[in-house]
Amino acid sequence: MQTFNSPSISASTDGPRKLLDAIIGQDLALQTVKNGVSYRQRQLVKEKAGIIQSNTSRRRFSSPIWRLPTEILSEIFLYCLPEDEHLVYTSRQAPMLLTKICRQWREVAVGLPMLWSRLQLEVKHDDWQQRAFCYDSWLKRSGGCLLSLRLKSRTDWRELQGLLQPYVQQISSLTLDFLSCDAPFMMEDFHALKEVTVFQCGLYDPARVTSRSLSTLPVNLRRINMLDLCFNREQLDLFTDSAWARLTHIEISVDGLDAFTHILRLCPNLCSLSMIGAFYPIQTPAPVTHTNLQSLHMYWSVLWNTDEGDLGLFNVITLPNLRILDVSNGGWWPHGSFMGFLTRSKYPLERLIFSGEVWTTERERAEYATLIPSFE
């Protein structure tokens, strides 16, 4: 079979093929250049990042604060804490704010238990699970540090008590806000607890409600502050002698002086007592001797029924170890019965303070200045 190779046909096919080869070659060359540019661009980006990091590191370590030892930085962090007795969980203030600055600060802050030893926890009408998670993460950072907590509740204490269960042996100070909450807060298992403060708002009978929380106390509890509440003699009967026998410091509002003498009987180990309230005359004048009370602060609005304003208090109490007596407001001071009290107690006072509207004569004040080392 004969094959024809026509020159005209060969020429017509070679032209497009060469053109196609040329175009393909150009595309390959462009792709090579493009790849080279991309590679160089990536190199430049890396070099720029390295320069920026190098400059940042240089500036960072040129500032003295970045070269501080962890111990010094920890001390500075402690001074950054707000002065509030109990801290709130917020990223706008320390200690949470300190964890947002840089990795080093976060590591130091998270590893410093003292930063996380004070917290205010509140049950609100919102997402309790999220709130509980935040509170728990805070408390975990406290390590084995003793805790000072303030609890607020408008319903009951179950959520907060459940959350605090792993930390009950760390809680040394507790403030309870009964915000219209009439359920008791049981704290008998809080063996590290040393002091309790109770506030109330909107309760119909705060003494009755809080007495259920304070009728059984932890074995190591020594201080109670109930100035926000008011108890009369009958309401104090709700407390048992065994629960209050270990208390050494009490701050309380009372309705009538019979409540005062009953407190002395309830608390044989009491060293310090602060009272405010309306001091009616003694109704049950049974004598009371308390050998451990050393400091007595009385801030009253006296309702007397005699011309001298003698409410009968100093006729029934004997305090042989009382060192400080601080009295504010009231009216006429019962000089006669007070002198009998001093004689009966064998003149133990080292300091006597009168302030507000305590009325005495110049002769009486001169006598006190002679008998008592410090009279104000």
GROMACS .gro file of C-alpha atoms in nm, residues 127-323:
model
  197
  127ASP     CA    1  -2.801   2.945   8.461
  128TRP     CA    2  -2.687   2.787   8.789
  129GLN     CA    3  -2.482   2.519   8.613
  130GLN     CA    4  -2.262   2.781   8.445
  131ARG     CA    5  -2.236   2.980   8.764
  132ALA     CA    6  -2.148   2.665   8.963
  133PHE     CA    7  -1.877   2.573   8.711
  134CYS     CA    8  -1.716   2.917   8.750
  135TYR     CA    9  -1.734   2.903   9.129
  136ASP     CA   10  -1.591   2.552   9.139
  137SER     CA   11  -1.298   2.643   8.911
  138TRP     CA   12  -1.218   2.933   9.144
  139LEU     CA   13  -1.232   2.718   9.458
  140LYS     CA   14  -1.015   2.447   9.304
  141ARG     CA   15  -0.739   2.703   9.252
  142SER     CA   16  -0.737   2.772   9.626
  143GLY     CA   17  -0.558   2.441   9.680
  144GLY     CA   18  -0.558   2.363  10.050
  145CYS     CA   19  -0.576   2.730  10.150
  146LEU     CA   20  -0.828   2.836  10.416
  147LEU     CA   21  -1.134   2.999  10.260
  148SER     CA   22  -1.340   3.305  10.350
  149LEU     CA   23  -1.675   3.290  10.172
  150ARG     CA   24  -1.993   3.494  10.151
  151LEU     CA   25  -2.309   3.310  10.047
  152LYS     CA   26  -2.628   3.472   9.921
  153SER     CA   27  -2.955   3.294   9.859
  154ARG     CA   28  -3.314   3.395   9.786
  155THR     CA   29  -3.457   3.043   9.778
  156ASP     CA   30  -3.268   2.777   9.972
  157TRP     CA   31  -2.911   2.667  10.031
  158ARG     CA   32  -2.911   2.326   9.860
  159GLU     CA   33  -2.718   2.429   9.547
  160LEU     CA   34  -2.450   2.613   9.744
  161GLN     CA   35  -2.415   2.343  10.007
  162GLY     CA   36  -2.373   2.080   9.736
  163LEU     CA   37  -2.110   2.291   9.560
  164LEU     CA   38  -1.915   2.352   9.883
  165GLN     CA   39  -1.913   1.992  10.000
  166PRO     CA   40  -1.557   1.917   9.870
  167TYR     CA   41  -1.427   2.230  10.045
  168VAL     CA   42  -1.594   2.218  10.388
  169GLN     CA   43  -1.264   2.141  10.561
  170GLN     CA   44  -1.109   2.458  10.415
  171ILE     CA   45  -1.379   2.712  10.506
  172SER     CA   46  -1.266   2.913  10.810
  173SER     CA   47  -1.489   3.218  10.771
  174LEU     CA   48  -1.848   3.226  10.647
  175THR     CA   49  -2.096   3.507  10.586
  176LEU     CA   50  -2.459   3.410  10.526
  177ASP     CA   51  -2.703   3.647  10.354
  178PHE     CA   52  -3.060   3.530  10.405
  179LEU     CA   53  -3.212   3.723  10.114
  180SER     CA   54  -3.576   3.631  10.177
  181CYS     CA   55  -3.453   3.274  10.225
  182ASP     CA   56  -3.612   3.104  10.526
  183ALA     CA   57  -3.439   2.766  10.490
  184PRO     CA   58  -3.165   2.679  10.743
  185PHE     CA   59  -2.801   2.653  10.646
  186MET     CA   60  -2.654   2.347  10.815
  187MET     CA   61  -2.287   2.387  10.901
  188GLU     CA   62  -2.220   2.124  11.164
  189ASP     CA   63  -1.969   1.946  10.935
  190PHE     CA   64  -1.764   2.262  10.869
  191HIS     CA   65  -1.491   2.165  11.115
  192ALA     CA   66  -1.246   2.436  11.001
  193LEU     CA   67  -1.502   2.711  11.052
  194LYS     CA   68  -1.390   2.972  11.309
  195GLU     CA   69  -1.626   3.266  11.248
  196VAL     CA   70  -1.976   3.326  11.111
  197THR     CA   71  -2.157   3.648  11.017
  198VAL     CA   72  -2.531   3.648  10.950
  199PHE     CA   73  -2.729   3.906  10.753
  200GLN     CA   74  -3.099   3.906  10.674
  201CYS     CA   75  -3.320   4.095  10.433
  202GLY     CA   76  -3.693   4.057  10.395
  203LEU     CA   77  -3.742   3.782  10.651
  204TYR     CA   78  -4.064   3.784  10.852
  205ASP     CA   79  -3.904   3.630  11.160
  206PRO     CA   80  -3.524   3.640  11.114
  207ALA     CA   81  -3.447   3.519  11.466
  208ARG     CA   82  -3.656   3.207  11.417
  209VAL     CA   83  -3.510   3.135  11.073
  210THR     CA   84  -3.145   3.189  11.165
  211SER     CA   85  -3.178   3.007  11.496
  212ARG     CA   86  -3.226   2.683  11.302
  213SER     CA   87  -2.893   2.746  11.130
  214LEU     CA   88  -2.716   2.834  11.456
  215SER     CA   89  -2.868   2.576  11.688
  216THR     CA   90  -2.601   2.320  11.597
  217LEU     CA   91  -2.257   2.472  11.549
  218PRO     CA   92  -1.921   2.332  11.432
  219VAL     CA   93  -1.687   2.231  11.709
  220ASN     CA   94  -1.422   2.492  11.624
  221LEU     CA   95  -1.652   2.790  11.573
  222ARG     CA   96  -1.555   3.073  11.809
  223ARG     CA   97  -1.698   3.398  11.665
  224ILE     CA   98  -2.052   3.496  11.566
  225ASN     CA   99  -2.163   3.833  11.432
  226MET     CA  100  -2.541   3.884  11.439
  227LEU     CA  101  -2.563   4.262  11.464
  228ASP     CA  102  -2.803   4.259  11.171
  229LEU     CA  103  -3.050   4.053  11.375
  230CYS     CA  104  -3.233   4.127  11.700
  231PHE     CA  105  -3.302   3.873  11.974
  232ASN     CA  106  -3.506   3.897  12.290
  233ARG     CA  107  -3.480   3.664  12.588
  234GLU     CA  108  -3.740   3.417  12.457
  235GLN     CA  109  -3.580   3.391  12.112
  236LEU     CA  110  -3.242   3.312  12.265
  237ASP     CA  111  -3.403   3.010  12.429
  238LEU     CA  112  -3.401   2.854  12.079
  239PHE     CA  113  -3.026   2.807  12.113
  240THR     CA  114  -2.885   2.522  12.316
  241ASP     CA  115  -2.617   2.561  12.578
  242SER     CA  116  -2.394   2.299  12.416
  243ALA     CA  117  -2.398   2.477  12.079
  244TRP     CA  118  -2.289   2.813  12.220
  245ALA     CA  119  -2.068   2.702  12.507
  246ARG     CA  120  -1.751   2.718  12.294
  247LEU     CA  121  -1.808   3.070  12.160
  248THR     CA  122  -1.556   3.333  12.267
  249HIS     CA  123  -1.664   3.642  12.066
  250ILE     CA  124  -2.022   3.756  11.995
  251GLU     CA  125  -2.166   4.064  11.825
  252ILE     CA  126  -2.544   4.082  11.854
  253SER     CA  127  -2.849   4.307  11.868
  254VAL     CA  128  -3.071   4.253  12.170
  255ASP     CA  129  -3.418   4.358  12.274
  256GLY     CA  130  -3.398   4.402  12.650
  257LEU     CA  131  -3.120   4.345  12.903
  258ASP     CA  132  -3.256   4.004  12.999
  259ALA     CA  133  -3.117   3.887  12.664
  260PHE     CA  134  -2.771   4.004  12.778
  261THR     CA  135  -2.772   3.807  13.101
  262HIS     CA  136  -2.900   3.500  12.915
  263ILE     CA  137  -2.608   3.525  12.670
  264LEU     CA  138  -2.370   3.519  12.965
  265ARG     CA  139  -2.532   3.197  13.082
  266LEU     CA  140  -2.527   3.042  12.734
  267CYS     CA  141  -2.160   3.123  12.674
  268PRO     CA  142  -1.937   3.047  12.974
  269ASN     CA  143  -1.620   3.089  12.764
  270LEU     CA  144  -1.713   3.428  12.621
  271CYS     CA  145  -1.422   3.676  12.613
  272SER     CA  146  -1.568   3.961  12.409
  273LEU     CA  147  -1.929   4.080  12.370
  274SER     CA  148  -2.064   4.369  12.160
  275MET     CA  149  -2.433   4.460  12.190
  276ILE     CA  150  -2.661   4.716  12.033
  277GLY     CA  151  -3.032   4.763  12.079
  278ALA     CA  152  -3.304   4.876  12.317
  279PHE     CA  153  -3.203   4.806  12.676
  280TYR     CA  154  -3.518   4.767  12.882
  281PRO     CA  155  -3.489   4.725  13.259
  282ILE     CA  156  -3.401   4.382  13.389
  283GLN     CA  157  -3.712   4.168  13.440
  284THR     CA  158  -3.545   3.862  13.593
  285PRO     CA  159  -3.293   3.997  13.846
  286ALA     CA  160  -3.117   3.667  13.912
  287PRO     CA  161  -2.744   3.732  13.974
  288VAL     CA  162  -2.497   3.624  13.705
  289THR     CA  163  -2.122   3.581  13.749
  290HIS     CA  164  -1.908   3.539  13.438
  291THR     CA  165  -1.537   3.482  13.493
  292ASN     CA  166  -1.408   3.493  13.135
  293LEU     CA  167  -1.559   3.809  12.985
  294GLN     CA  168  -1.280   4.065  12.930
  295SER     CA  169  -1.429   4.313  12.681
  296LEU     CA  170  -1.785   4.453  12.682
  297HIS     CA  171  -1.915   4.703  12.426
  298MET     CA  172  -2.270   4.836  12.475
  299TYR     CA  173  -2.437   5.071  12.229
  300TRP     CA  174  -2.793   5.128  12.337
  301SER     CA  175  -3.105   5.335  12.320
  302VAL     CA  176  -3.206   5.336  12.685
  303LEU     CA  177  -3.572   5.311  12.783
  304TRP     CA  178  -3.565   5.371  13.156
  305ASN     CA  179  -3.841   5.377  13.412
  306THR     CA  180  -3.663   5.556  13.694
  307ASP     CA  181  -3.536   5.908  13.733
  308GLU     CA  182  -3.177   5.791  13.745
  309GLY     CA  183  -3.206   5.570  13.440
  310ASP     CA  184  -3.083   5.267  13.634
  311LEU     CA  185  -3.192   4.961  13.441
  312GLY     CA  186  -3.075   4.719  13.707
  313LEU     CA  187  -2.801   4.564  13.495
  314PHE     CA  188  -2.509   4.636  13.726
  315ASN     CA  189  -2.705   4.506  14.023
  316VAL     CA  190  -2.713   4.152  13.887
  317ILE     CA  191  -2.382   4.098  13.702
  318THR     CA  192  -2.037   4.026  13.839
  319LEU     CA  193  -1.745   4.026  13.593
  320PRO     CA  194  -1.418   3.978  13.782
  321ASN     CA  195  -1.201   3.970  13.468
  322LEU     CA  196  -1.359   4.254  13.269
  323ARG     CA  197  -1.080   4.476  13.138
   0.00000   0.00000   0.00000
